[in-house]
Short mmCIF file of C-alpha atoms and ligand atoms in Angstrom, two decimals:
data_model
loop_
_atom_site.label_atom_id
_atom_site.label_comp_id
_atom_site.label_asym_id
_atom_site.label_seq_id
_atom_site.Cartn_x
_atom_site.Cartn_y
_atom_site.Cartn_z
CA UNK A 1275 -162.64 -56.51 -43.44
CA UNK A 1276 -161.50 -55.94 -39.58
CA UNK A 1277 -160.90 -58.91 -37.17
CA UNK A 1278 -163.45 -58.83 -34.56
CA UNK A 1279 -161.30 -58.64 -31.36
CA UNK A 1280 -164.27 -58.36 -29.10
CA UNK A 1281 -164.45 -62.33 -29.28
CA UNK A 1282 -160.54 -62.78 -29.91
CA UNK A 1283 -159.17 -66.14 -30.83
CA UNK A 1284 -155.48 -67.45 -30.56
CA UNK A 1285 -153.04 -66.05 -28.29
CA UNK A 1286 -152.61 -62.31 -27.90
CA UNK A 1287 -148.93 -61.05 -27.64
CA UNK A 1288 -148.16 -58.24 -25.01
CA UNK A 1289 -144.84 -56.61 -26.55
CA UNK A 1290 -144.54 -53.90 -24.39
CA UNK A 1291 -141.33 -53.49 -22.21
CA UNK A 1292 -142.80 -55.04 -18.93
CA UNK A 1293 -144.46 -56.61 -17.70
CA UNK A 1294 -142.98 -59.29 -20.11
CA UNK A 1295 -144.67 -62.34 -21.62
CA UNK A 1296 -144.90 -64.89 -18.60
CA UNK A 1297 -144.24 -68.53 -19.49
CA UNK A 1298 -146.75 -70.86 -19.11
CA UNK A 1299 -144.57 -73.02 -16.50
CA UNK A 1300 -144.02 -69.98 -14.25
CA UNK A 1301 -147.94 -69.33 -14.29
CA UNK A 1302 -148.47 -73.18 -13.48
CA UNK A 1303 -145.95 -73.16 -10.84
CA UNK A 1304 -147.82 -70.28 -9.04
CA UNK A 1305 -151.17 -71.78 -9.25
CA UNK A 1306 -151.18 -73.63 -6.11
CA UNK A 1307 -152.39 -73.55 -2.54
CA UNK A 1308 -150.70 -71.58 -0.11
CA UNK A 1309 -147.48 -73.06 1.34
CA UNK A 1310 -146.22 -73.31 5.01
CA UNK A 1311 -143.98 -70.30 5.56
CA UNK A 1312 -142.47 -71.57 8.81
CA UNK A 1313 -140.77 -74.91 7.44
CA UNK A 1314 -140.68 -77.28 4.55
CA UNK A 1315 -140.10 -76.69 0.84
CA UNK A 1316 -140.38 -72.88 0.62
CA UNK A 1317 -137.79 -72.34 3.50
CA UNK A 1318 -135.63 -74.88 2.04
CA UNK A 1319 -135.42 -73.62 -1.61
CA UNK A 1320 -134.13 -70.16 -0.54
CA UNK A 1321 -130.54 -70.56 -0.60
CA UNK A 1322 -130.53 -72.23 -4.24
CA UNK A 1323 -132.91 -69.39 -5.38
CA UNK A 1324 -130.47 -66.74 -4.03
CA UNK A 1325 -127.50 -68.58 -5.89
CA UNK A 1326 -129.23 -68.61 -8.96
CA UNK A 1327 -130.20 -64.94 -8.66
CA UNK A 1328 -126.44 -64.36 -8.36
CA UNK A 1329 -125.75 -66.34 -11.28
CA UNK A 1330 -127.98 -64.21 -13.51
CA UNK A 1331 -126.22 -60.92 -12.49
CA UNK A 1332 -122.89 -62.61 -12.64
CA UNK A 1333 -121.92 -61.83 -9.15
CA UNK A 1334 -120.42 -63.61 -5.95
CA UNK A 1335 -121.61 -60.80 -3.71
CA UNK A 1336 -124.82 -60.40 -2.09
CA UNK A 1337 -128.58 -59.78 -2.89
CA UNK A 1338 -131.51 -58.61 -1.11
CA UNK A 1339 -135.15 -59.44 -2.13
CA UNK A 1340 -137.86 -57.07 -1.47
CA UNK A 1341 -141.73 -57.23 -1.89
CA UNK A 1342 -142.14 -54.33 -4.66
CA UNK A 1343 -141.65 -53.07 -8.08
CA UNK A 1344 -138.68 -51.40 -9.47
CA UNK A 1345 -139.38 -48.14 -7.77
CA UNK A 1346 -139.00 -50.28 -4.41
CA UNK A 1347 -135.58 -51.33 -5.45
CA UNK A 1348 -134.53 -47.66 -6.38
CA UNK A 1349 -135.61 -46.82 -2.89
CA UNK A 1350 -134.01 -49.60 -1.16
CA UNK A 1351 -130.55 -49.06 -2.86
CA UNK A 1352 -130.76 -45.32 -1.92
CA UNK A 1353 -132.08 -46.11 1.81
CA UNK A 1354 -128.77 -48.22 2.36
CA UNK A 1355 -126.11 -45.79 0.55
CA UNK A 1356 -127.03 -42.22 0.90
CA UNK A 1357 -128.14 -39.97 3.84
CA UNK A 1358 -129.70 -36.56 3.80
CA UNK A 1359 -127.22 -33.89 2.56
CA UNK A 1360 -125.29 -36.38 0.19
CA UNK A 1361 -125.00 -35.80 -3.38
CA UNK A 1362 -125.66 -38.27 -6.19
CA UNK A 1363 -124.90 -37.86 -9.69
CA UNK A 1364 -127.40 -38.87 -12.45
CA UNK A 1365 -126.27 -39.29 -16.09
CA UNK A 1366 -129.56 -39.32 -17.82
CA UNK A 1367 -130.50 -40.74 -21.06
CA UNK A 1368 -134.40 -41.14 -20.72
CA UNK A 1369 -137.33 -41.13 -18.09
CA UNK A 1370 -136.14 -43.56 -15.74
CA UNK A 1371 -132.97 -41.76 -14.69
CA UNK A 1372 -135.00 -38.74 -13.84
CA UNK A 1373 -137.28 -41.27 -11.84
CA UNK A 1374 -134.37 -42.46 -9.72
CA UNK A 1375 -132.99 -39.00 -9.30
CA UNK A 1376 -136.30 -37.84 -8.13
CA UNK A 1377 -136.32 -40.70 -5.50
CA UNK A 1378 -132.93 -39.74 -4.37
CA UNK A 1379 -134.25 -36.23 -3.88
CA UNK A 1380 -137.05 -37.92 -1.81
CA UNK A 1381 -134.61 -39.40 0.75
CA UNK A 1382 -132.77 -36.13 1.15
CA UNK A 1383 -129.89 -36.27 -1.22
CA UNK A 1384 -129.26 -33.67 -3.96
CA UNK A 1385 -129.34 -34.97 -7.38
CA UNK A 1386 -127.14 -33.61 -9.71
CA UNK A 1387 -128.44 -34.72 -13.30
CA UNK A 1388 -126.33 -34.68 -16.59
CA UNK A 1389 -129.12 -34.81 -19.18
CA UNK A 1390 -127.90 -36.45 -22.45
CA UNK A 1391 -131.29 -36.11 -24.42
CA UNK A 1392 -133.24 -39.01 -25.68
CA UNK A 1393 -131.21 -40.31 -28.35
CA UNK A 1394 -127.70 -40.60 -27.25
CA UNK A 1395 -125.80 -42.26 -24.64
CA UNK A 1396 -123.97 -40.91 -21.77
CA UNK A 1397 -121.19 -38.55 -22.76
CA UNK A 1398 -118.15 -39.63 -20.65
CA UNK A 1399 -116.31 -36.25 -21.11
CA UNK A 1400 -119.31 -34.49 -19.33
CA UNK A 1401 -119.56 -37.03 -16.53
CA UNK A 1402 -115.82 -37.01 -16.25
CA UNK A 1403 -115.89 -32.89 -15.71
CA UNK A 1404 -118.71 -33.50 -13.17
CA UNK A 1405 -116.60 -35.92 -11.25
CA UNK A 1406 -113.41 -33.75 -11.53
CA UNK A 1407 -115.36 -30.83 -10.33
CA UNK A 1408 -116.37 -32.70 -7.09
CA UNK A 1409 -113.08 -32.13 -5.33
CA UNK A 1410 -114.59 -32.59 -1.84
CA UNK A 1411 -116.05 -36.04 -3.11
CA UNK A 1412 -119.60 -34.97 -1.97
CA UNK A 1413 -120.88 -37.27 -4.64
CA UNK A 1414 -121.61 -40.58 -3.11
CA UNK A 1415 -123.03 -42.44 -5.72
CA UNK A 1416 -123.50 -42.45 -9.56
CA UNK A 1417 -126.93 -43.64 -10.41
CA UNK A 1418 -126.42 -45.27 -13.53
CA UNK A 1419 -129.29 -46.64 -15.73
CA UNK A 1420 -128.05 -49.36 -17.90
CA UNK A 1421 -130.82 -49.52 -20.36
CA UNK A 1422 -133.19 -46.64 -20.27
CA UNK A 1423 -136.54 -48.32 -21.22
CA UNK A 1424 -138.23 -45.11 -22.47
CA UNK A 1425 -135.36 -44.37 -25.04
CA UNK A 1426 -134.05 -48.03 -25.42
CA UNK A 1427 -130.45 -46.59 -25.00
CA UNK A 1428 -127.87 -48.88 -23.83
CA UNK A 1429 -125.25 -47.23 -21.44
CA UNK A 1430 -121.69 -48.36 -21.08
CA UNK A 1431 -121.47 -49.29 -17.39
CA UNK A 1432 -117.79 -50.66 -17.59
CA UNK A 1433 -116.73 -47.14 -19.05
CA UNK A 1434 -118.34 -45.72 -15.95
CA UNK A 1435 -116.18 -47.90 -13.75
CA UNK A 1436 -113.12 -47.23 -15.70
CA UNK A 1437 -113.67 -43.48 -15.34
CA UNK A 1438 -114.62 -43.58 -11.69
CA UNK A 1439 -111.23 -45.58 -11.17
CA UNK A 1440 -109.19 -43.33 -13.54
CA UNK A 1441 -110.15 -40.13 -11.36
CA UNK A 1442 -109.65 -41.92 -8.19
CA UNK A 1443 -113.41 -40.95 -7.28
CA UNK A 1444 -115.10 -43.11 -4.54
CA UNK A 1445 -118.70 -42.88 -5.39
CA UNK A 1446 -120.47 -46.06 -5.47
CA UNK A 1447 -121.28 -47.10 -8.89
CA UNK A 1448 -125.03 -47.98 -8.80
CA UNK A 1449 -126.48 -49.64 -11.78
CA UNK A 1450 -130.43 -49.63 -12.57
CA UNK A 1451 -130.73 -53.21 -14.60
CA UNK A 1452 -134.57 -53.39 -14.56
CA UNK A 1453 -134.89 -53.57 -18.04
CA UNK A 1454 -131.49 -55.17 -19.33
CA UNK A 1455 -130.88 -58.13 -16.81
CA UNK A 1456 -131.47 -61.20 -18.51
CA UNK A 1457 -131.51 -59.62 -22.11
CA UNK A 1458 -128.50 -57.29 -22.40
CA UNK A 1459 -125.08 -58.75 -21.31
CA UNK A 1460 -124.45 -57.51 -17.59
CA UNK A 1461 -121.57 -58.70 -15.44
CA UNK A 1462 -121.92 -57.10 -11.86
CA UNK A 1463 -118.35 -58.14 -10.68
CA UNK A 1464 -116.32 -58.11 -13.65
CA UNK A 1465 -117.69 -54.86 -14.46
CA UNK A 1466 -116.99 -53.48 -11.04
CA UNK A 1467 -120.68 -52.60 -10.27
CA UNK A 1468 -121.18 -51.91 -6.47
CA UNK A 1469 -124.83 -51.78 -6.32
CA UNK A 1470 -127.31 -53.12 -8.95
CA UNK A 1471 -131.19 -52.89 -8.75
CA UNK A 1472 -133.70 -55.16 -10.67
CA UNK A 1473 -137.41 -56.41 -10.78
CA UNK A 1474 -138.86 -59.71 -11.47
CA UNK A 1475 -141.16 -58.62 -14.10
CA UNK A 1476 -138.86 -58.13 -17.15
CA UNK A 1477 -136.07 -60.18 -17.99
CA UNK A 1478 -136.79 -62.64 -15.33
CA UNK A 1479 -140.41 -63.41 -16.61
CA UNK A 1480 -142.24 -63.30 -13.05
CA UNK A 1481 -145.41 -61.19 -12.59
CA UNK A 1482 -144.38 -57.72 -11.12
CA UNK A 1483 -144.00 -57.96 -7.40
CA UNK A 1484 -140.50 -58.78 -6.35
CA UNK A 1485 -137.52 -56.58 -6.61
CA UNK A 1486 -133.69 -57.13 -5.87
CA UNK A 1487 -130.96 -55.10 -4.69
CA UNK A 1488 -127.44 -56.75 -5.19
CA UNK A 1489 -124.60 -55.14 -3.28
CA UNK A 1490 -120.55 -55.77 -2.98
CA UNK A 1491 -118.49 -55.20 -0.03
CA UNK A 1492 -117.71 -51.52 -0.83
CA UNK A 1493 -121.43 -50.94 -0.97
CA UNK A 1494 -121.96 -52.70 2.34
CA UNK A 1495 -119.15 -50.72 3.97
CA UNK A 1496 -121.06 -47.45 3.17
CA UNK A 1497 -124.11 -48.82 4.72
CA UNK A 1498 -122.41 -49.74 7.92
CA UNK A 1499 -121.03 -45.97 7.85
CA UNK A 1500 -124.37 -44.53 7.90
CA UNK A 1501 -126.02 -42.94 11.21
CA UNK A 1502 -128.96 -45.15 10.54
CA UNK A 1503 -130.66 -47.15 8.14
CA UNK A 1504 -134.56 -47.63 7.86
CA UNK A 1505 -135.56 -50.98 9.37
CA UNK A 1506 -137.65 -51.92 6.25
CA UNK A 1507 -135.22 -51.10 3.61
CA UNK A 1508 -131.99 -52.48 5.24
CA UNK A 1509 -130.62 -54.91 3.10
CA UNK A 1510 -128.22 -56.64 5.76
CA UNK A 1511 -130.83 -58.98 7.40
CA UNK A 1512 -132.48 -59.58 4.10
CA UNK A 1513 -129.16 -60.79 2.52
CA UNK A 1514 -128.08 -62.64 5.70
CA UNK A 1515 -131.03 -63.77 7.33
CA UNK A 1516 -131.25 -65.66 10.68
CA UNK A 1517 -134.78 -66.37 10.02
CA UNK A 1518 -136.87 -67.24 6.92
CA UNK A 1519 -138.82 -63.98 7.33
CA UNK A 1520 -135.83 -62.03 7.54
CA UNK A 1521 -135.34 -62.44 3.77
CA UNK A 1522 -138.60 -60.50 3.29
CA UNK A 1523 -138.86 -58.19 6.13
CA UNK A 1524 -141.91 -60.00 6.93
CA UNK A 1525 -144.26 -62.69 5.12
CA UNK A 1526 -142.72 -64.19 2.18
CA UNK A 1527 -143.96 -63.42 -1.24
CA UNK A 1528 -144.84 -67.04 -1.35
CA UNK A 1529 -146.06 -67.74 -4.93
CA UNK A 1530 -143.77 -65.22 -6.61
CA UNK A 1531 -140.95 -67.36 -5.31
CA UNK A 1532 -142.40 -70.33 -6.84
CA UNK A 1533 -142.85 -68.54 -10.11
CA UNK A 1534 -139.15 -67.20 -9.78
CA UNK A 1535 -137.98 -70.76 -9.06
CA UNK A 1536 -139.54 -71.94 -12.23
CA UNK A 1537 -138.04 -68.90 -14.26
CA UNK A 1538 -134.55 -69.27 -12.89
CA UNK A 1539 -134.66 -72.95 -13.98
CA UNK A 1540 -135.42 -71.85 -17.51
CA UNK A 1541 -132.67 -69.17 -17.33
CA UNK A 1542 -130.07 -71.68 -16.19
CA UNK A 1543 -131.21 -74.59 -18.45
CA UNK A 1544 -130.61 -72.06 -21.51
CA UNK A 1545 -127.64 -70.43 -19.99
CA UNK A 1546 -127.19 -66.69 -19.36
CA UNK A 1547 -124.56 -66.59 -22.42
CA UNK A 1548 -127.12 -68.29 -24.68
CA UNK A 1549 -129.90 -65.98 -23.38
CA UNK A 1550 -127.90 -62.75 -24.39
CA UNK A 1551 -127.06 -64.30 -27.43
CA UNK A 1552 -130.77 -65.01 -28.20
CA UNK A 1553 -132.00 -61.47 -27.55
CA UNK A 1554 -129.01 -59.94 -29.64
CA UNK A 1555 -130.24 -61.95 -32.69
CA UNK A 1556 -133.89 -61.25 -32.11
CA UNK A 1557 -132.94 -57.69 -31.78
CA UNK A 1558 -130.87 -57.44 -34.66
CA UNK A 1559 -133.76 -58.79 -36.60
CA UNK A 1560 -136.09 -56.15 -35.43
CA UNK A 1561 -133.54 -53.57 -36.37
CA UNK A 1562 -133.17 -54.99 -39.79
CA UNK A 1563 -136.81 -54.94 -40.45
CA UNK A 1564 -136.89 -51.35 -38.93
CA UNK A 1565 -133.96 -50.27 -41.09
CA UNK A 1566 -136.20 -51.61 -44.00
CA UNK A 1567 -139.14 -49.79 -43.25
CA UNK A 1568 -137.26 -46.64 -42.54
CA UNK A 1569 -135.88 -46.56 -46.19
CA UNK A 1570 -139.00 -44.93 -47.36
CA UNK A 1571 -141.10 -42.95 -45.08
CA UNK A 1572 -141.49 -41.62 -41.66
CA UNK A 1573 -140.72 -44.63 -39.26
CA UNK A 1574 -137.50 -44.24 -37.35
CA UNK A 1575 -135.43 -46.05 -34.84
CA UNK A 1576 -134.85 -43.86 -31.78
CA UNK A 1577 -131.24 -44.85 -31.38
CA UNK A 1578 -129.31 -44.16 -34.74
CA UNK A 1579 -126.09 -46.23 -33.66
CA UNK A 1580 -126.45 -50.11 -33.04
CA UNK A 1581 -123.71 -50.19 -30.37
CA UNK A 1582 -126.07 -47.96 -28.17
CA UNK A 1583 -129.43 -49.92 -28.59
CA UNK A 1584 -130.77 -52.26 -25.74
CA UNK A 1585 -131.54 -55.77 -26.95
CA UNK A 1586 -134.60 -55.71 -24.45
CA UNK A 1587 -136.64 -52.69 -26.04
CA UNK A 1588 -136.69 -50.81 -29.11
CA UNK A 1589 -138.31 -47.01 -29.14
CA UNK A 1590 -139.60 -45.90 -32.60
CA UNK A 1591 -141.18 -42.99 -33.94
CA UNK A 1592 -143.81 -42.22 -36.83
CA UNK A 1593 -145.39 -38.85 -37.54
CA UNK A 1594 -147.88 -38.05 -34.73
CA UNK A 1595 -150.28 -39.33 -34.15
CA UNK A 1596 -149.47 -42.25 -36.25
CA UNK A 1597 -147.66 -44.15 -33.61
CA UNK A 1598 -150.96 -44.22 -31.41
CA UNK A 1599 -152.65 -45.07 -34.62
CA UNK A 1600 -150.39 -48.01 -35.22
CA UNK A 1601 -150.68 -49.19 -31.80
CA UNK A 1602 -154.46 -49.20 -31.64
CA UNK A 1603 -154.60 -50.86 -35.14
CA UNK A 1604 -152.47 -53.86 -34.30
CA UNK A 1605 -153.88 -54.34 -30.90
CA UNK A 1606 -157.52 -53.89 -32.29
CA UNK A 1607 -157.17 -56.39 -35.43
CA UNK A 1608 -154.34 -58.46 -34.48
CA UNK A 1609 -154.13 -59.06 -30.68
CA UNK A 1610 -150.69 -57.47 -30.82
CA UNK A 1611 -150.03 -54.86 -28.06
CA UNK A 1612 -147.10 -52.59 -28.45
CA UNK A 1613 -145.55 -50.11 -25.85
CA UNK A 1614 -146.59 -46.50 -25.45
CA UNK A 1615 -143.90 -43.64 -26.14
CA UNK A 1616 -142.90 -43.01 -22.79
CA UNK A 1617 -141.40 -39.75 -21.81
CA UNK A 1618 -140.66 -39.09 -25.26
CA UNK A 1619 -143.26 -36.44 -26.11
CA UNK A 1620 -141.84 -33.26 -28.02
CA UNK A 1621 -143.54 -29.95 -28.36
CA UNK A 1622 -146.27 -30.43 -30.49
CA UNK A 1623 -146.58 -34.15 -29.64
CA UNK A 1624 -147.74 -33.70 -25.86
CA UNK A 1625 -149.37 -37.19 -25.63
CA UNK A 1626 -146.33 -38.79 -27.65
CA UNK A 1627 -148.58 -40.04 -30.27
CA UNK A 1628 -145.51 -40.28 -32.45
CA UNK A 1629 -143.56 -42.70 -30.29
CA UNK A 1630 -144.06 -46.19 -29.58
CA UNK A 1631 -141.98 -49.18 -28.36
CA UNK A 1632 -141.42 -52.99 -28.82
CA UNK A 1633 -140.65 -55.00 -25.63
CA UNK A 1634 -138.63 -58.04 -26.60
CA UNK A 1635 -137.32 -58.99 -23.24
CA UNK A 1636 -137.32 -62.36 -21.47
CA UNK A 1637 -139.73 -65.10 -22.93
CA UNK A 1638 -139.33 -64.47 -26.65
CA UNK A 1639 -138.42 -66.41 -29.44
CA UNK A 1640 -138.16 -66.01 -33.43
CA UNK A 1641 -141.76 -66.99 -34.37
CA UNK A 1642 -142.91 -64.48 -31.78
CA UNK A 1643 -140.34 -61.49 -33.24
CA UNK A 1644 -141.72 -62.39 -36.82
CA UNK A 1645 -145.32 -62.37 -35.74
CA UNK A 1646 -144.56 -58.75 -34.11
CA UNK A 1647 -142.85 -57.55 -37.23
CA UNK A 1648 -145.53 -58.81 -39.62
CA UNK A 1649 -148.20 -57.25 -37.43
CA UNK A 1650 -146.47 -54.10 -37.69
CA UNK A 1651 -146.17 -54.29 -41.41
CA UNK A 1652 -149.77 -55.05 -41.67
CA UNK A 1653 -150.50 -51.93 -39.55
CA UNK A 1654 -148.28 -49.90 -41.76
CA UNK A 1655 -150.11 -51.10 -44.71
CA UNK A 1656 -153.55 -50.75 -43.30
CA UNK A 1657 -152.99 -47.21 -42.13
CA UNK A 1658 -151.24 -46.18 -45.42
CA UNK A 1659 -148.03 -45.15 -43.62
CA UNK A 1660 -145.34 -44.91 -46.44
CA UNK A 1661 -142.78 -47.56 -45.64
CA UNK A 1662 -139.75 -49.29 -47.30
CA UNK A 1663 -140.43 -52.91 -48.42
CA UNK A 1664 -138.40 -56.17 -47.64
CA UNK A 1665 -138.58 -55.82 -43.85
CA UNK A 1666 -139.79 -59.18 -43.22
CA UNK A 1667 -137.14 -60.64 -45.41
CA UNK A 1668 -134.32 -58.74 -43.88
CA UNK A 1669 -135.60 -59.75 -40.36
CA UNK A 1670 -135.77 -63.48 -41.87
CA UNK A 1671 -132.25 -63.32 -43.28
CA UNK A 1672 -131.11 -62.41 -39.50
CA UNK A 1673 -133.04 -65.18 -38.20
CA UNK A 1674 -131.86 -67.69 -40.78
CA UNK A 1675 -128.35 -67.22 -39.30
CA UNK A 1676 -129.52 -68.17 -36.02
CA UNK A 1677 -127.78 -71.48 -35.21
CA UNK A 1678 -124.86 -71.03 -33.20
C1 LIG B 2280 -139.53 -50.92 -15.65
C2 LIG B 2280 -138.30 -50.12 -15.18
C3 LIG B 2280 -138.13 -49.27 -13.91
C4 LIG B 2280 -139.47 -48.99 -12.98
O1 LIG B 2280 -139.89 -50.33 -12.51
P1 LIG B 2280 -141.24 -50.58 -11.73
O2 LIG B 2280 -141.45 -51.96 -11.70
O3 LIG B 2280 -142.39 -49.87 -12.83
O4 LIG B 2280 -141.30 -49.82 -10.53
C5 LIG B 2280 -137.18 -48.52 -13.76
N1 LIG B 2280 -136.20 -48.60 -14.09
C6 LIG B 2280 -136.07 -49.28 -15.67
C7 LIG B 2280 -134.92 -49.09 -16.36
C8 LIG B 2280 -137.10 -49.97 -15.96
O5 LIG B 2280 -137.18 -50.64 -17.06
#
């Protein structure tokens, strides 16, 4: 009775936490001949593009654009703020914090990792103890992952700012918003974030390839105090270019810029507050369904407290190897691709066959989320994985309240 996906019909849904679903309008904007990179439309569209990038991050400060992925943004942020021998403090709530810490080691810094496991947000008491112990202020930056995409934990960035201020610690607050930007509320200036890194392929709905580093005056002062900054990663010419090619340290990512222009038009038309509200409602529908499934059987949301859950991604578990079996079933039978359980493996589950994730960032709406949940319900049923009933009704009830 299986549906033959070797000759699929209908639209597939890639519900992984990045790259996210690309709007047709973005794809169409990119499908065009190569533009002139010396003058004309592409050159002229940059000031408004930069202004709109600041709108999404809620900042009046500066932004540098890099051709690269999220890892490039990590490296760029570090290249402008730390120098060999410096220390950085990394509160870790999943795989991505460890990744950024490793990158810091790569540029010669020492990363002091505070590991809070895979199911809890930052413990501010432990962060405070580490900062207090740093009487000589050798810690130059706190690398703060807002949403760790592996665990789907949402961390409290304003609380980190408050703590640094309370202790009078001068470390830069650097936030990784690669998963969260354009999904979970983030306000760079109001929250007192000094540096923020993000990429284009998650909440910004553009194919992977462009990354951004936002920075304020405090961060710029730190850059100016460094003995040297690698020419390619230096954010100064990119943020304040004399010539068009300075924005990108070379040839522009021409087609990505057209895609990004269209994505930002969509974001501005909806409004960032409305986008946060949409992701909140859709995430609550997902959580309601998961709570119903979890009432009987092994399915669990990774993060117990809704206050610490992201609205961009949801990490879940089943008894291994059922997580993998479920992913394979919904992909093969329904055209629905779920995310793998990244960095969640536990002893006895080395390949993370018990974990999986839903990506719900960017270009998502109610019918897609109901399709996702209906597909998972079908998978649980087909694989005879015990689960509580009423999941779709619970999600529908959340969406039925949807009108503002
Ligand atoms: C996706 C992601 C990254 C890595 O981005 P790449 O584009 O894969 O380099 C880093 N941090 C977070 C929080 C992410 O979600």
